[in-house]
Amino acid sequence: PRYIWSKMGGTPKLSKGEKHSYRMTAVLTIRRDGEKLPILFIIKGQFGGRIDTKEFPTYPAGHFYAMQSKAWMDAEVWRYKEGLTTAAEIGYDVCQPPANATLHCQPLDVSIMAPFKRHLRDLWIAEDIIDQDEEGDEDWMSPAAHIKRTTMIKRAIMAWEKITPEHVRASFLKAIPKPE
């Protein structure tokens, strides 16, 4: 929340949902030919909880959603639902990258992530203030947690759509080492 109102001498109290509703990880995956794959959103919460059962069906289709207690990409998420089965059916082996291998395993970290984050920031700045949620709550300074999550997901999807296949291919050509 941007503003906290409390009595003079009292303590400002925040609910856990208000404090951590922005906690989310977006896993962006691309192929060498420039095709962007759907985003995997990892949301802070409990598997089988309210977010998992009530909110997931309302999130935009065409992307994947997982729950993790801290919104981290860990072994729990790798095993989530049918992901490994689906990968095996289409002929892919999924493995967790080794520790301290980011530089070698993720060469596009800078050339793709920097523009993606720039698009996110630009969309956030250009975004209208959230007027109200479905319950008619007009508290624009601190919208409900599920509204925040949905807004962040939609913003990330729009930013991901702005990354072009040509940009991806050029990034691969720049990142892959060339023999000298």
mmCIF file of C-alpha atoms in Angstrom:
data_model
loop_
_atom_site.group_PDB
_atom_site.id
_atom_site.type_symbol
_atom_site.label_atom_id
_atom_site.label_comp_id
_atom_site.label_asym_id
_atom_site.label_seq_id
_atom_site.Cartn_x
_atom_site.Cartn_y
_atom_site.Cartn_z
ATOM 1 C CA PRO A 1 0.000 0.000 0.000
ATOM 2 C CA ARG A 2 1.084 3.527 -0.693
ATOM 3 C CA TYR A 3 -0.643 5.088 2.302
ATOM 4 C CA ILE A 4 -1.325 3.818 5.805
ATOM 5 C CA TRP A 5 -3.709 5.691 8.072
ATOM 6 C CA SER A 6 -3.473 5.019 11.770
ATOM 7 C CA LYS A 7 -4.301 6.750 15.018
ATOM 8 C CA MET A 8 -1.706 9.014 16.553
ATOM 9 C CA GLY A 9 0.495 6.840 18.760
ATOM 10 C CA GLY A 10 -1.103 3.657 17.374
ATOM 11 C CA THR A 11 0.574 1.068 15.194
ATOM 12 C CA PRO A 12 -0.110 0.791 11.466
ATOM 13 C CA LYS A 13 -1.396 -2.713 10.878
ATOM 14 C CA LEU A 14 -1.310 -4.424 7.504
ATOM 15 C CA SER A 15 -2.868 -7.729 6.597
ATOM 16 C CA LYS A 16 -0.542 -10.323 5.105
ATOM 17 C CA GLY A 17 -2.415 -10.239 1.793
ATOM 18 C CA GLU A 18 -1.956 -6.493 1.523
ATOM 19 C CA LYS A 19 1.739 -6.723 2.285
ATOM 20 C CA HIS A 20 2.665 -9.532 -0.124
ATOM 21 C CA SER A 21 0.060 -9.314 -2.906
ATOM 22 C CA TYR A 22 2.702 -8.074 -5.363
ATOM 23 C CA ARG A 23 4.939 -11.108 -4.755
ATOM 24 C CA MET A 24 5.092 -12.944 -8.085
ATOM 25 C CA THR A 25 7.660 -14.449 -10.458
ATOM 26 C CA ALA A 26 7.223 -14.477 -14.244
ATOM 27 C CA VAL A 27 9.231 -17.145 -16.075
ATOM 28 C CA LEU A 28 9.881 -15.998 -19.642
ATOM 29 C CA THR A 29 10.906 -18.663 -22.140
ATOM 30 C CA ILE A 30 11.862 -18.274 -25.786
ATOM 31 C CA ARG A 31 13.103 -20.526 -28.549
ATOM 32 C CA ARG A 32 16.081 -19.819 -30.745
ATOM 33 C CA ASP A 33 13.846 -19.267 -33.788
ATOM 34 C CA GLY A 34 12.311 -16.283 -31.982
ATOM 35 C CA GLU A 35 9.090 -17.906 -30.833
ATOM 36 C CA LYS A 36 8.057 -16.755 -27.379
ATOM 37 C CA LEU A 37 6.428 -19.401 -25.207
ATOM 38 C CA PRO A 38 3.594 -18.660 -22.768
ATOM 39 C CA ILE A 39 4.608 -17.055 -19.470
ATOM 40 C CA LEU A 40 4.677 -19.153 -16.305
ATOM 41 C CA PHE A 41 3.474 -16.974 -13.422
ATOM 42 C CA ILE A 42 4.465 -18.193 -9.970
ATOM 43 C CA ILE A 43 2.278 -16.578 -7.351
ATOM 44 C CA LYS A 44 2.841 -16.453 -3.604
ATOM 45 C CA GLY A 45 0.304 -18.686 -1.894
ATOM 46 C CA GLN A 46 -0.562 -22.221 -0.910
ATOM 47 C CA PHE A 47 -1.300 -25.010 -3.388
ATOM 48 C CA GLY A 48 -5.026 -25.759 -3.194
ATOM 49 C CA GLY A 49 -5.737 -22.459 -1.411
ATOM 50 C CA ARG A 50 -8.140 -19.662 -2.329
ATOM 51 C CA ILE A 51 -5.909 -18.136 -5.006
ATOM 52 C CA ASP A 52 -5.282 -21.527 -6.617
ATOM 53 C CA THR A 53 -8.938 -22.588 -6.633
ATOM 54 C CA LYS A 54 -10.826 -19.297 -7.068
ATOM 55 C CA GLU A 55 -8.492 -16.852 -8.854
ATOM 56 C CA PHE A 56 -6.580 -19.053 -11.316
ATOM 57 C CA PRO A 57 -9.685 -19.682 -13.472
ATOM 58 C CA THR A 58 -10.150 -15.899 -13.838
ATOM 59 C CA TYR A 59 -6.590 -15.213 -15.035
ATOM 60 C CA PRO A 60 -5.949 -14.686 -18.779
ATOM 61 C CA ALA A 61 -5.924 -17.911 -20.797
ATOM 62 C CA GLY A 62 -2.908 -19.004 -22.823
ATOM 63 C CA HIS A 63 -0.393 -18.761 -19.982
ATOM 64 C CA PHE A 64 0.493 -20.980 -17.025
ATOM 65 C CA TYR A 65 0.030 -20.309 -13.322
ATOM 66 C CA ALA A 66 1.625 -22.020 -10.328
ATOM 67 C CA MET A 67 1.583 -21.532 -6.569
ATOM 68 C CA GLN A 68 4.623 -21.506 -4.310
ATOM 69 C CA SER A 69 4.895 -20.377 -0.706
ATOM 70 C CA LYS A 70 7.435 -17.631 -1.543
ATOM 71 C CA ALA A 71 6.746 -17.173 -5.294
ATOM 72 C CA TRP A 72 10.105 -18.728 -6.144
ATOM 73 C CA MET A 73 11.041 -20.982 -9.050
ATOM 74 C CA ASP A 74 12.020 -24.117 -7.142
ATOM 75 C CA ALA A 75 11.680 -27.895 -7.389
ATOM 76 C CA GLU A 76 8.086 -27.633 -6.128
ATOM 77 C CA VAL A 77 7.143 -25.562 -9.190
ATOM 78 C CA TRP A 78 9.052 -27.818 -11.592
ATOM 79 C CA ARG A 79 6.856 -30.725 -10.450
ATOM 80 C CA TYR A 80 3.676 -28.649 -10.585
ATOM 81 C CA LYS A 81 0.680 -30.225 -12.326
ATOM 82 C CA GLU A 82 1.173 -31.710 -15.779
ATOM 83 C CA GLY A 83 4.206 -29.685 -16.861
ATOM 84 C CA LEU A 84 6.709 -32.542 -16.954
ATOM 85 C CA THR A 85 4.192 -34.910 -18.560
ATOM 86 C CA THR A 86 3.376 -32.384 -21.274
ATOM 87 C CA ALA A 87 7.065 -31.747 -21.941
ATOM 88 C CA ALA A 88 7.722 -35.483 -22.246
ATOM 89 C CA GLU A 89 4.793 -35.916 -24.653
ATOM 90 C CA ILE A 90 6.183 -33.309 -27.051
ATOM 91 C CA GLY A 91 9.727 -34.657 -26.820
ATOM 92 C CA TYR A 92 11.403 -32.222 -24.408
ATOM 93 C CA ASP A 93 13.561 -33.066 -21.422
ATOM 94 C CA VAL A 94 13.095 -30.586 -18.584
ATOM 95 C CA CYS A 95 15.888 -30.168 -16.094
ATOM 96 C CA GLN A 96 16.763 -27.619 -13.468
ATOM 97 C CA PRO A 97 19.805 -25.482 -14.343
ATOM 98 C CA PRO A 98 22.860 -26.159 -12.189
ATOM 99 C CA ALA A 99 23.732 -23.714 -9.438
ATOM 100 C CA ASN A 100 25.783 -20.651 -10.479
ATOM 101 C CA ALA A 101 25.238 -21.352 -14.175
ATOM 102 C CA THR A 102 23.017 -18.384 -15.029
ATOM 103 C CA LEU A 103 25.665 -16.682 -17.165
ATOM 104 C CA HIS A 104 26.040 -19.766 -19.376
ATOM 105 C CA CYS A 105 22.454 -21.062 -19.334
ATOM 106 C CA GLN A 106 20.673 -17.738 -19.729
ATOM 107 C CA PRO A 107 22.639 -15.674 -22.258
ATOM 108 C CA LEU A 108 19.643 -13.466 -23.072
ATOM 109 C CA ASP A 109 19.191 -12.270 -19.516
ATOM 110 C CA VAL A 110 20.265 -8.719 -20.416
ATOM 111 C CA SER A 111 19.226 -8.426 -24.062
ATOM 112 C CA ILE A 112 15.645 -9.604 -23.456
ATOM 113 C CA MET A 113 15.023 -8.788 -19.800
ATOM 114 C CA ALA A 114 16.082 -5.130 -20.045
ATOM 115 C CA PRO A 115 13.545 -4.315 -22.812
ATOM 116 C CA PHE A 116 10.880 -6.426 -21.063
ATOM 117 C CA LYS A 117 11.356 -4.501 -17.806
ATOM 118 C CA ARG A 118 11.359 -1.211 -19.720
ATOM 119 C CA HIS A 119 8.032 -2.169 -21.344
ATOM 120 C CA LEU A 120 6.652 -3.134 -17.917
ATOM 121 C CA ARG A 121 7.671 0.217 -16.467
ATOM 122 C CA ASP A 122 6.242 2.161 -19.438
ATOM 123 C CA LEU A 123 2.938 0.273 -19.227
ATOM 124 C CA TRP A 124 2.764 0.861 -15.479
ATOM 125 C CA ILE A 125 3.326 4.601 -15.902
ATOM 126 C CA ALA A 126 0.758 4.832 -18.720
ATOM 127 C CA GLU A 127 -1.799 2.729 -16.848
ATOM 128 C CA ASP A 128 -4.996 4.265 -15.559
ATOM 129 C CA ILE A 129 -5.615 4.168 -11.849
ATOM 130 C CA ILE A 130 -7.704 1.148 -10.891
ATOM 131 C CA ASP A 131 -11.188 2.622 -10.373
ATOM 132 C CA GLN A 132 -12.897 -0.198 -8.504
ATOM 133 C CA ASP A 133 -13.080 -3.945 -8.234
ATOM 134 C CA GLU A 134 -16.048 -6.293 -8.740
ATOM 135 C CA GLU A 135 -17.274 -5.718 -5.186
ATOM 136 C CA GLY A 136 -17.531 -1.980 -5.872
ATOM 137 C CA ASP A 137 -14.570 -1.111 -3.659
ATOM 138 C CA GLU A 138 -13.440 2.326 -4.784
ATOM 139 C CA ASP A 139 -10.288 2.465 -2.657
ATOM 140 C CA TRP A 140 -7.937 3.468 -5.481
ATOM 141 C CA MET A 141 -4.996 3.945 -3.125
ATOM 142 C CA SER A 142 -4.997 0.313 -2.084
ATOM 143 C CA PRO A 143 -7.017 -2.015 -4.345
ATOM 144 C CA ALA A 144 -7.805 -5.571 -3.288
ATOM 145 C CA ALA A 145 -4.974 -8.101 -3.566
ATOM 146 C CA HIS A 146 -6.639 -10.143 -6.335
ATOM 147 C CA ILE A 147 -7.058 -6.967 -8.411
ATOM 148 C CA LYS A 148 -3.351 -6.182 -7.971
ATOM 149 C CA ARG A 149 -2.368 -9.699 -9.071
ATOM 150 C CA THR A 150 -4.629 -9.648 -12.134
ATOM 151 C CA THR A 151 -3.367 -6.189 -13.114
ATOM 152 C CA MET A 152 0.267 -7.303 -12.816
ATOM 153 C CA ILE A 153 -0.375 -10.436 -14.890
ATOM 154 C CA LYS A 154 -2.093 -8.468 -17.667
ATOM 155 C CA ARG A 155 0.708 -5.878 -17.659
ATOM 156 C CA ALA A 156 3.374 -8.609 -17.952
ATOM 157 C CA ILE A 157 1.500 -10.249 -20.842
ATOM 158 C CA MET A 158 1.315 -6.919 -22.710
ATOM 159 C CA ALA A 159 5.032 -6.276 -22.101
ATOM 160 C CA TRP A 160 5.883 -9.796 -23.339
ATOM 161 C CA GLU A 161 3.856 -9.196 -26.517
ATOM 162 C CA LYS A 162 6.023 -6.127 -27.258
ATOM 163 C CA ILE A 163 9.179 -8.288 -27.511
ATOM 164 C CA THR A 164 9.402 -9.183 -31.210
ATOM 165 C CA PRO A 165 10.728 -12.440 -32.714
ATOM 166 C CA GLU A 166 13.271 -10.356 -34.661
ATOM 167 C CA HIS A 167 14.598 -8.911 -31.398
ATOM 168 C CA VAL A 168 14.863 -12.429 -29.941
ATOM 169 C CA ARG A 169 16.783 -13.780 -32.955
ATOM 170 C CA ALA A 170 19.147 -10.797 -32.927
ATOM 171 C CA SER A 171 19.734 -11.334 -29.198
ATOM 172 C CA PHE A 172 20.607 -14.992 -29.756
ATOM 173 C CA LEU A 173 23.074 -14.083 -32.499
ATOM 174 C CA LYS A 174 24.696 -11.533 -30.215
ATOM 175 C CA ALA A 175 24.812 -13.824 -27.137
ATOM 176 C CA ILE A 176 26.119 -17.044 -28.690
ATOM 177 C CA PRO A 177 29.926 -17.210 -28.631
ATOM 178 C CA LYS A 178 31.612 -17.229 -32.029
ATOM 179 C CA PRO A 179 34.765 -19.183 -32.839
ATOM 180 C CA GLU A 180 37.776 -16.965 -33.387
#
